[in-house]
């Protein structure tokens, strides 16, 4: 019996890589998507294979809907239909107050975090939906607790993009529920990943740990556990749901 295929966008590092490794252990055939960081995707791929899992990598810029469509078709042709999708790829930019940001920055953030997620969900629908000849599937969109907090003085534009993902996910889940597709959201809080370095403060999680009820930052593996539960049949009656992995915040 062929293993179910899971596509993870931004799968080479952080939460994406942790999810890929756990998924492979749980019997998925994992496809790691990356945009530029081939080395990280390859490292995650080799680790999965070393542990006895099945995995592949594929390059595509999710900001480009044509590349997304081509990616799904390539996976179908070479490995089989995608039955699970984790929209994990996301970006943020250097910490700043919103007043100091500009349109170009907003567009970069929304192109990846929002429109990239939209494109992948639309492509997945065409491959998963019962009405399109598919066999159903499960989608988990990785949002952020910033969608609730607003992330003032740091990443208001990023927070707004994740709030858009939340609203989209709730509506999309209702549209596709009768087509055999479940759509859910995981909202990580302060997690130890390299993304904070991208924002200009590699030690951000440690600085903010005292403000977290559990007094520590989270690990990517803890987020991966929530993602894999939502993908699984154990969550078969859960759609349009949210799990906050945020240490009590």
CSV table of N, CA, C and O in Angstrom, one decimal, residues 46-163:
chain,number,residue,atom,x,y,z
A,46,UNK,N,17.9,14.2,3.9
A,46,UNK,CA,18.9,13.2,4.2
A,46,UNK,C,18.7,12.6,5.6
A,46,UNK,O,18.8,11.4,5.8
A,47,UNK,N,18.3,13.5,6.5
A,47,UNK,CA,18.0,13.0,7.9
A,47,UNK,C,16.8,12.0,7.9
A,47,UNK,O,16.8,11.0,8.6
A,48,UNK,N,15.8,12.4,7.2
A,48,UNK,CA,14.6,11.5,7.1
A,48,UNK,C,14.9,10.2,6.5
A,48,UNK,O,14.5,9.1,7.0
A,49,UNK,N,15.7,10.2,5.4
A,49,UNK,CA,16.1,9.0,4.7
A,49,UNK,C,17.0,8.1,5.6
A,49,UNK,O,16.9,6.9,5.7
A,50,UNK,N,17.8,8.8,6.4
A,50,UNK,CA,18.7,8.1,7.3
A,50,UNK,C,17.9,7.3,8.4
A,50,UNK,O,18.3,6.2,8.9
A,51,UNK,N,16.8,7.9,8.8
A,51,UNK,CA,15.9,7.3,9.8
A,51,UNK,C,15.0,6.3,9.2
A,51,UNK,O,14.1,5.8,9.9
A,52,UNK,N,15.1,6.1,7.9
A,52,UNK,CA,14.2,5.0,7.3
A,52,UNK,C,12.9,5.6,6.6
A,52,UNK,O,12.1,4.8,6.2
A,53,UNK,N,12.8,6.9,6.6
A,53,UNK,CA,11.6,7.5,6.0
A,53,UNK,C,11.7,7.7,4.5
A,53,UNK,O,12.8,7.6,4.0
A,54,UNK,N,10.6,8.0,3.9
A,54,UNK,CA,10.6,8.4,2.5
A,54,UNK,C,10.3,9.9,2.3
A,54,UNK,O,9.4,10.4,2.9
A,55,UNK,N,11.2,10.5,1.5
A,55,UNK,CA,11.0,11.9,1.3
A,55,UNK,C,11.6,12.4,0.0
A,55,UNK,O,12.5,11.7,-0.6
A,56,UNK,N,11.1,13.5,-0.5
A,56,UNK,CA,11.6,14.1,-1.7
A,56,UNK,C,11.6,15.6,-1.4
A,56,UNK,O,11.0,16.1,-0.5
A,57,UNK,N,12.3,16.4,-2.3
A,57,UNK,CA,12.3,17.8,-2.2
A,57,UNK,C,12.0,18.4,-3.6
A,57,UNK,O,12.2,17.8,-4.6
A,58,UNK,N,11.4,19.6,-3.5
A,58,UNK,CA,11.0,20.2,-4.8
A,58,UNK,C,11.1,21.8,-4.6
A,58,UNK,O,10.6,22.3,-3.6
A,59,UNK,N,11.6,22.4,-5.6
A,59,UNK,CA,11.8,23.9,-5.6
A,59,UNK,C,10.6,24.5,-6.2
A,59,UNK,O,10.2,24.1,-7.3
A,60,UNK,N,10.0,25.5,-5.6
A,60,UNK,CA,9.0,26.3,-6.1
A,60,UNK,C,8.8,27.6,-5.3
A,60,UNK,O,8.9,27.5,-4.0
A,61,UNK,N,8.5,28.7,-5.9
A,61,UNK,CA,8.2,29.9,-5.2
A,61,UNK,C,6.7,30.0,-5.1
A,61,UNK,O,6.0,30.2,-6.1
A,62,UNK,N,6.2,29.9,-3.8
A,62,UNK,CA,4.7,29.8,-3.7
A,62,UNK,C,4.1,31.2,-3.9
A,62,UNK,O,2.8,31.2,-4.0
A,63,UNK,N,4.9,32.2,-4.1
A,63,UNK,CA,4.3,33.5,-4.5
A,63,UNK,C,3.8,33.5,-5.9
A,63,UNK,O,3.1,34.4,-6.3
A,64,UNK,N,4.3,32.5,-6.7
A,64,UNK,CA,3.9,32.4,-8.1
A,64,UNK,C,2.9,31.3,-8.3
A,64,UNK,O,3.3,30.1,-8.1
A,65,UNK,N,1.7,31.6,-8.6
A,65,UNK,CA,0.6,30.6,-8.7
A,65,UNK,C,0.9,29.6,-9.8
A,65,UNK,O,0.6,28.4,-9.6
A,66,UNK,N,1.6,30.0,-10.8
A,66,UNK,CA,2.0,29.0,-11.9
A,66,UNK,C,3.0,28.0,-11.4
A,66,UNK,O,2.9,26.8,-11.7
A,67,UNK,N,3.9,28.5,-10.6
A,67,UNK,CA,4.9,27.5,-10.0
A,67,UNK,C,4.2,26.6,-9.0
A,67,UNK,O,4.6,25.4,-8.9
A,68,UNK,N,3.2,27.1,-8.3
A,68,UNK,CA,2.5,26.2,-7.4
A,68,UNK,C,1.8,25.1,-8.1
A,68,UNK,O,1.8,23.9,-7.8
A,69,UNK,N,1.1,25.5,-9.2
A,69,UNK,CA,0.3,24.5,-10.0
A,69,UNK,C,1.3,23.5,-10.6
A,69,UNK,O,1.0,22.3,-10.6
A,70,UNK,N,2.4,23.9,-11.1
A,70,UNK,CA,3.4,23.0,-11.7
A,70,UNK,C,4.0,22.1,-10.6
A,70,UNK,O,4.2,20.9,-10.9
A,71,UNK,N,4.2,22.6,-9.4
A,71,UNK,CA,4.7,21.7,-8.3
A,71,UNK,C,3.7,20.6,-8.0
A,71,UNK,O,4.1,19.4,-7.9
A,72,UNK,N,2.4,20.9,-7.9
A,72,UNK,CA,1.4,19.9,-7.6
A,72,UNK,C,1.4,18.9,-8.7
A,72,UNK,O,1.2,17.7,-8.5
A,73,UNK,N,1.4,19.3,-10.0
A,73,UNK,CA,1.4,18.4,-11.1
A,73,UNK,C,2.6,17.5,-11.1
A,73,UNK,O,2.5,16.3,-11.5
A,74,UNK,N,3.8,18.1,-10.8
A,74,UNK,CA,5.0,17.3,-10.8
A,74,UNK,C,4.9,16.2,-9.7
A,74,UNK,O,5.3,15.0,-10.0
A,75,UNK,N,4.4,16.5,-8.5
A,75,UNK,CA,4.2,15.6,-7.5
A,75,UNK,C,3.3,14.4,-7.9
A,75,UNK,O,3.6,13.3,-7.7
A,76,UNK,N,2.2,14.8,-8.5
A,76,UNK,CA,1.2,13.8,-9.0
A,76,UNK,C,1.8,12.9,-10.0
A,76,UNK,O,1.6,11.7,-9.9
A,77,UNK,N,2.5,13.4,-10.9
A,77,UNK,CA,3.1,12.6,-12.0
A,77,UNK,C,4.2,11.7,-11.5
A,77,UNK,O,4.3,10.5,-11.9
A,78,UNK,N,5.0,12.2,-10.6
A,78,UNK,CA,6.2,11.4,-10.2
A,78,UNK,C,6.0,10.6,-8.9
A,78,UNK,O,6.7,9.5,-8.8
A,79,UNK,N,5.1,11.0,-8.0
A,79,UNK,CA,5.0,10.3,-6.7
A,79,UNK,C,3.6,9.9,-6.3
A,79,UNK,O,3.4,9.0,-5.5
A,80,UNK,N,2.6,10.6,-6.9
A,80,UNK,CA,1.3,10.3,-6.6
A,80,UNK,C,0.5,11.6,-6.1
A,80,UNK,O,1.1,12.7,-5.9
A,81,UNK,N,-0.8,11.5,-5.8
A,81,UNK,CA,-1.6,12.6,-5.4
A,81,UNK,C,-1.3,13.1,-4.0
A,81,UNK,O,-1.0,12.3,-3.1
A,82,UNK,N,-1.2,14.4,-3.8
A,82,UNK,CA,-1.1,15.0,-2.4
A,82,UNK,C,-2.4,14.8,-1.6
A,82,UNK,O,-3.4,15.2,-2.1
A,83,UNK,N,-2.3,14.1,-0.5
A,83,UNK,CA,-3.4,13.9,0.3
A,83,UNK,C,-3.4,14.7,1.6
A,83,UNK,O,-4.4,14.8,2.4
A,84,UNK,N,-2.2,15.4,1.9
A,84,UNK,CA,-2.1,16.2,3.1
A,84,UNK,C,-1.2,17.4,2.7
A,84,UNK,O,-0.2,17.2,2.0
A,85,UNK,N,-1.5,18.6,3.2
A,85,UNK,CA,-0.7,19.8,2.9
A,85,UNK,C,-0.5,20.6,4.2
A,85,UNK,O,-1.5,20.8,4.9
A,86,UNK,N,0.7,21.0,4.4
A,86,UNK,CA,1.0,21.9,5.5
A,86,UNK,C,1.5,23.2,4.9
A,86,UNK,O,2.6,23.2,4.3
A,87,UNK,N,0.8,24.3,5.0
A,87,UNK,CA,1.2,25.6,4.5
A,87,UNK,C,2.1,26.2,5.6
A,87,UNK,O,1.5,27.0,6.5
A,88,UNK,N,3.4,26.0,5.6
A,88,UNK,CA,4.2,26.4,6.6
A,88,UNK,C,5.1,27.6,6.2
A,88,UNK,O,5.6,28.4,7.0
A,89,UNK,N,5.4,27.7,4.9
A,89,UNK,CA,6.3,28.8,4.4
A,89,UNK,C,5.7,30.2,4.8
A,89,UNK,O,4.5,30.5,4.7
A,90,UNK,N,6.6,31.0,5.4
A,90,UNK,CA,6.2,32.3,5.8
A,90,UNK,C,7.5,33.2,6.0
A,90,UNK,O,8.6,32.7,6.2
A,91,UNK,N,7.3,34.5,5.9
A,91,UNK,CA,8.4,35.4,6.1
A,91,UNK,C,8.0,36.5,7.0
A,91,UNK,O,6.8,36.8,7.2
A,92,UNK,N,9.0,37.1,7.7
A,92,UNK,CA,8.8,38.4,8.3
A,92,UNK,C,10.0,39.2,8.0
A,92,UNK,O,11.0,38.7,7.5
A,93,UNK,N,9.9,40.5,8.3
A,93,UNK,CA,11.1,41.4,8.0
A,93,UNK,C,11.6,42.0,9.3
A,93,UNK,O,11.0,41.7,10.4
A,94,UNK,N,12.6,42.8,9.2
A,94,UNK,CA,13.2,43.4,10.4
A,94,UNK,C,12.2,44.1,11.3
A,94,UNK,O,11.3,44.8,10.9
A,95,UNK,N,12.4,43.9,12.6
A,95,UNK,CA,11.5,44.5,13.6
A,95,UNK,C,11.4,46.0,13.4
A,95,UNK,O,12.5,46.7,13.2
A,96,UNK,N,10.2,46.6,13.4
A,96,UNK,CA,10.0,48.0,13.3
A,96,UNK,C,8.6,48.4,13.7
A,96,UNK,O,7.7,47.5,13.7
A,97,UNK,N,8.4,49.6,14.0
A,97,UNK,CA,7.0,50.1,14.1
A,97,UNK,C,6.3,50.1,12.8
A,97,UNK,O,7.0,50.3,11.7
A,98,UNK,N,5.0,50.0,12.8
A,98,UNK,CA,4.3,50.0,11.5
A,98,UNK,C,4.5,51.3,10.7
A,98,UNK,O,4.6,51.3,9.5
A,99,UNK,N,4.6,52.4,11.4
A,99,UNK,CA,4.8,53.7,10.8
A,99,UNK,C,6.1,53.8,10.0
A,99,UNK,O,6.2,54.6,9.1
A,100,UNK,N,7.0,53.0,10.3
A,100,UNK,CA,8.3,53.0,9.7
A,100,UNK,C,8.4,52.0,8.5
A,100,UNK,O,9.5,51.8,7.9
A,101,UNK,N,7.3,51.2,8.2
A,101,UNK,CA,7.3,50.3,7.1
A,101,UNK,C,6.7,50.9,5.9
A,101,UNK,O,6.2,52.0,5.9
A,102,UNK,N,6.8,50.2,4.8
A,102,UNK,CA,6.3,50.7,3.5
A,102,UNK,C,5.6,49.7,2.7
A,102,UNK,O,5.6,48.5,3.0
A,103,UNK,N,5.0,50.1,1.6
A,103,UNK,CA,4.2,49.2,0.7
A,103,UNK,C,5.0,48.1,0.2
A,103,UNK,O,4.4,46.9,0.2
A,104,UNK,N,6.2,48.3,-0.2
A,104,UNK,CA,7.0,47.1,-0.7
A,104,UNK,C,7.1,46.0,0.3
A,104,UNK,O,7.0,44.8,0.0
A,105,UNK,N,7.4,46.4,1.6
A,105,UNK,CA,7.5,45.4,2.6
A,105,UNK,C,6.2,44.7,2.8
A,105,UNK,O,6.1,43.5,2.9
A,106,UNK,N,5.1,45.4,2.9
A,106,UNK,CA,3.7,44.8,3.1
A,106,UNK,C,3.5,43.8,2.0
A,106,UNK,O,2.9,42.7,2.2
A,107,UNK,N,3.8,44.2,0.8
A,107,UNK,CA,3.5,43.3,-0.4
A,107,UNK,C,4.4,42.0,-0.3
A,107,UNK,O,3.9,40.9,-0.6
A,108,UNK,N,5.6,42.1,0.1
A,108,UNK,CA,6.5,41.0,0.2
A,108,UNK,C,5.9,40.0,1.3
A,108,UNK,O,5.8,38.8,1.1
A,109,UNK,N,5.5,40.5,2.4
A,109,UNK,CA,5.0,39.7,3.5
A,109,UNK,C,3.7,39.0,3.1
A,109,UNK,O,3.5,37.8,3.3
A,110,UNK,N,2.8,39.8,2.5
A,110,UNK,CA,1.5,39.2,2.1
A,110,UNK,C,1.6,38.3,0.9
A,110,UNK,O,0.8,37.3,0.8
A,111,UNK,N,2.5,38.6,0.0
A,111,UNK,CA,2.7,37.7,-1.1
A,111,UNK,C,3.0,36.2,-0.7
A,111,UNK,O,2.5,35.3,-1.3
A,112,UNK,N,3.9,36.1,0.3
A,112,UNK,CA,4.2,34.8,0.8
A,112,UNK,C,3.2,34.2,1.8
A,112,UNK,O,2.6,33.2,1.6
A,113,UNK,N,2.9,35.0,2.8
A,113,UNK,CA,2.2,34.5,3.9
A,113,UNK,C,0.7,34.3,3.6
A,113,UNK,O,0.1,33.3,4.1
A,114,UNK,N,0.1,35.2,2.8
A,114,UNK,CA,-1.3,35.1,2.5
A,114,UNK,C,-1.5,34.5,1.1
A,114,UNK,O,-2.1,33.5,0.9
A,115,UNK,N,-1.0,35.2,0.1
A,115,UNK,CA,-1.3,34.7,-1.3
A,115,UNK,C,-0.7,33.4,-1.6
A,115,UNK,O,-1.2,32.6,-2.4
A,116,UNK,N,0.5,33.1,-1.1
A,116,UNK,CA,1.1,31.8,-1.2
A,116,UNK,C,0.3,30.7,-0.6
A,116,UNK,O,0.1,29.7,-1.2
A,117,UNK,N,-0.2,31.0,0.5
A,117,UNK,CA,-1.2,30.0,1.2
A,117,UNK,C,-2.4,29.8,0.4
A,117,UNK,O,-2.9,28.7,0.2
A,118,UNK,N,-3.0,30.9,-0.2
A,118,UNK,CA,-4.2,30.8,-1.0
A,118,UNK,C,-3.9,29.9,-2.2
A,118,UNK,O,-4.7,29.0,-2.5
A,119,UNK,N,-2.8,30.2,-2.9
A,119,UNK,CA,-2.4,29.4,-4.1
A,119,UNK,C,-2.3,27.9,-3.8
A,119,UNK,O,-2.8,27.1,-4.6
A,120,UNK,N,-1.6,27.6,-2.7
A,120,UNK,CA,-1.4,26.2,-2.4
A,120,UNK,C,-2.7,25.5,-2.0
A,120,UNK,O,-3.0,24.4,-2.4
A,121,UNK,N,-3.6,26.2,-1.3
A,121,UNK,CA,-4.9,25.7,-1.0
A,121,UNK,C,-5.8,25.5,-2.2
A,121,UNK,O,-6.5,24.4,-2.3
A,122,UNK,N,-5.7,26.4,-3.1
A,122,UNK,CA,-6.5,26.2,-4.4
A,122,UNK,C,-6.0,25.1,-5.2
A,122,UNK,O,-6.8,24.3,-5.7
A,123,UNK,N,-4.7,24.9,-5.3
A,123,UNK,CA,-4.1,23.8,-6.0
A,123,UNK,C,-4.5,22.5,-5.4
A,123,UNK,O,-4.8,21.5,-6.0
A,124,UNK,N,-4.4,22.5,-4.0
A,124,UNK,CA,-4.7,21.3,-3.3
A,124,UNK,C,-6.2,20.9,-3.5
A,124,UNK,O,-6.5,19.7,-3.6
A,125,UNK,N,-7.0,21.8,-3.5
A,125,UNK,CA,-8.5,21.5,-3.8
A,125,UNK,C,-8.6,20.8,-5.1
A,125,UNK,O,-9.4,19.8,-5.1
A,126,UNK,N,-8.0,21.2,-6.1
A,126,UNK,CA,-8.1,20.5,-7.4
A,126,UNK,C,-7.6,19.1,-7.4
A,126,UNK,O,-8.1,18.3,-8.2
A,127,UNK,N,-6.7,18.8,-6.5
A,127,UNK,CA,-6.2,17.4,-6.4
A,127,UNK,C,-6.9,16.6,-5.4
A,127,UNK,O,-6.9,15.3,-5.5
A,128,UNK,N,-7.5,17.2,-4.4
A,128,UNK,CA,-8.1,16.5,-3.2
A,128,UNK,C,-9.6,16.3,-3.3
A,128,UNK,O,-10.1,15.3,-2.9
A,129,UNK,N,-10.3,17.3,-3.8
A,129,UNK,CA,-11.7,17.4,-3.7
A,129,UNK,C,-12.5,16.2,-4.4
A,129,UNK,O,-12.1,15.8,-5.5
A,130,UNK,N,-13.4,15.7,-3.7
A,130,UNK,CA,-14.2,14.6,-4.3
A,130,UNK,C,-14.9,15.0,-5.6
A,130,UNK,O,-15.0,14.2,-6.5
A,131,UNK,N,-15.3,16.2,-5.7
A,131,UNK,CA,-16.0,16.7,-6.9
A,131,UNK,C,-15.0,16.9,-8.0
A,131,UNK,O,-15.5,17.0,-9.2
A,132,UNK,N,-13.7,16.9,-7.8
A,132,UNK,CA,-12.7,17.0,-8.8
A,132,UNK,C,-12.1,15.6,-9.1
A,132,UNK,O,-11.1,15.5,-9.8
A,133,UNK,N,-12.7,14.5,-8.6
A,133,UNK,CA,-12.1,13.2,-8.8
A,133,UNK,C,-11.1,12.8,-7.8
A,133,UNK,O,-10.5,11.7,-7.9
A,134,UNK,N,-10.9,13.6,-6.7
A,134,UNK,CA,-9.9,13.3,-5.7
A,134,UNK,C,-10.5,12.4,-4.6
A,134,UNK,O,-11.7,12.0,-4.7
A,135,UNK,N,-9.7,12.1,-3.6
A,135,UNK,CA,-10.1,11.2,-2.5
A,135,UNK,C,-10.2,11.9,-1.2
A,135,UNK,O,-10.3,11.3,-0.1
A,136,UNK,N,-10.3,13.3,-1.2
A,136,UNK,CA,-10.3,14.0,0.0
A,136,UNK,C,-8.9,14.3,0.5
A,136,UNK,O,-7.9,13.9,-0.1
A,137,UNK,N,-8.8,15.0,1.7
A,137,UNK,CA,-7.5,15.3,2.2
A,137,UNK,C,-7.6,16.2,3.4
A,137,UNK,O,-8.7,16.5,3.9
A,138,UNK,N,-6.4,16.6,3.9
A,138,UNK,CA,-6.4,17.4,5.1
A,138,UNK,C,-5.3,18.5,4.9
A,138,UNK,O,-4.2,18.2,4.4
A,139,UNK,N,-5.7,19.7,5.3
A,139,UNK,CA,-4.8,20.9,5.2
A,139,UNK,C,-4.6,21.5,6.5
A,139,UNK,O,-5.6,21.7,7.3
A,140,UNK,N,-3.4,21.8,6.9
A,140,UNK,CA,-3.1,22.6,8.1
A,140,UNK,C,-2.3,23.8,7.7
A,140,UNK,O,-1.3,23.7,7.0
A,141,UNK,N,-2.9,25.0,8.0
A,141,UNK,CA,-2.2,26.3,7.8
A,141,UNK,C,-1.5,26.7,9.0
A,141,UNK,O,-2.1,26.8,10.1
A,142,UNK,N,-0.2,27.0,8.9
A,142,UNK,CA,0.5,27.5,10.1
A,142,UNK,C,0.4,29.0,10.2
A,142,UNK,O,0.9,29.7,9.3
A,143,UNK,N,-0.3,29.5,11.2
A,143,UNK,CA,-0.5,30.9,11.4
A,143,UNK,C,0.5,31.3,12.5
A,143,UNK,O,1.6,30.9,12.5
A,144,UNK,N,0.0,32.2,13.4
A,144,UNK,CA,0.9,32.7,14.5
A,144,UNK,C,0.0,33.3,15.5
A,144,UNK,O,-1.1,33.9,15.2
A,145,UNK,N,0.4,33.2,16.8
A,145,UNK,CA,-0.3,33.9,17.8
A,145,UNK,C,-0.3,35.4,17.6
A,145,UNK,O,-1.1,36.1,18.2
A,146,UNK,N,0.6,35.9,16.8
A,146,UNK,CA,0.7,37.3,16.5
A,146,UNK,C,-0.6,37.8,15.8
A,146,UNK,O,-1.0,38.9,15.9
A,147,UNK,N,-1.4,36.8,15.2
A,147,UNK,CA,-2.6,37.2,14.6
A,147,UNK,C,-3.6,37.7,15.7
A,147,UNK,O,-4.5,38.5,15.4
A,148,UNK,N,-3.4,37.3,16.9
A,148,UNK,CA,-4.2,37.8,18.0
A,148,UNK,C,-3.6,39.0,18.7
A,148,UNK,O,-4.3,39.9,19.1
A,149,UNK,N,-2.3,38.9,19.0
A,149,UNK,CA,-1.6,40.0,19.7
A,149,UNK,C,-1.4,41.2,18.9
A,149,UNK,O,-1.3,42.3,19.5
A,150,UNK,N,-1.3,41.1,17.6
A,150,UNK,CA,-1.0,42.2,16.7
A,150,UNK,C,0.5,42.5,16.6
A,150,UNK,O,0.9,43.3,15.8
A,151,UNK,N,1.3,42.0,17.5
A,151,UNK,CA,2.8,42.1,17.5
A,151,UNK,C,3.2,43.6,17.4
A,151,UNK,O,4.0,44.0,16.5
A,152,UNK,N,2.7,44.5,18.3
A,152,UNK,CA,3.1,45.9,18.2
A,152,UNK,C,4.5,46.2,18.3
A,152,UNK,O,5.2,45.5,19.1
A,153,UNK,N,5.0,47.2,17.6
A,153,UNK,CA,6.4,47.6,17.7
A,153,UNK,C,7.4,46.6,17.1
A,153,UNK,O,8.6,46.8,17.2
A,154,UNK,N,6.9,45.6,16.5
A,154,UNK,CA,7.8,44.6,15.9
A,154,UNK,C,7.3,44.2,14.5
A,154,UNK,O,8.0,44.5,13.5
A,155,UNK,N,6.2,43.6,14.4
A,155,UNK,CA,5.7,42.9,13.1
A,155,UNK,C,4.2,43.1,12.9
A,155,UNK,O,3.5,42.1,12.7
A,156,UNK,N,3.7,44.3,12.9
A,156,UNK,CA,2.3,44.5,12.7
A,156,UNK,C,1.8,43.9,11.4
A,156,UNK,O,0.8,43.3,11.3
A,157,UNK,N,2.7,44.2,10.4
A,157,UNK,CA,2.3,43.7,9.0
A,157,UNK,C,2.3,42.1,9.0
A,157,UNK,O,1.4,41.5,8.4
A,158,UNK,N,3.2,41.5,9.6
A,158,UNK,CA,3.3,40.0,9.7
A,158,UNK,C,2.0,39.5,10.5
A,158,UNK,O,1.4,38.6,10.0
A,159,UNK,N,1.7,40.2,11.6
A,159,UNK,CA,0.5,39.8,12.4
A,159,UNK,C,-0.7,39.9,11.5
A,159,UNK,O,-1.6,39.0,11.6
A,160,UNK,N,-0.8,41.0,10.8
A,160,UNK,CA,-2.0,41.1,9.9
A,160,UNK,C,-2.1,40.1,8.9
A,160,UNK,O,-3.2,39.6,8.5
A,161,UNK,N,-1.0,39.7,8.3
A,161,UNK,CA,-1.0,38.6,7.3
A,161,UNK,C,-1.4,37.3,7.9
A,161,UNK,O,-2.2,36.5,7.3
A,162,UNK,N,-1.1,37.0,9.1
A,162,UNK,CA,-1.5,35.8,9.8
A,162,UNK,C,-3.0,35.8,10.2
A,162,UNK,O,-3.6,34.8,10.2
A,163,UNK,N,-3.4,37.0,10.5
A,163,UNK,CA,-4.9,37.1,10.8
A,163,UNK,C,-5.7,36.9,9.5
A,163,UNK,O,-6.8,36.3,9.6
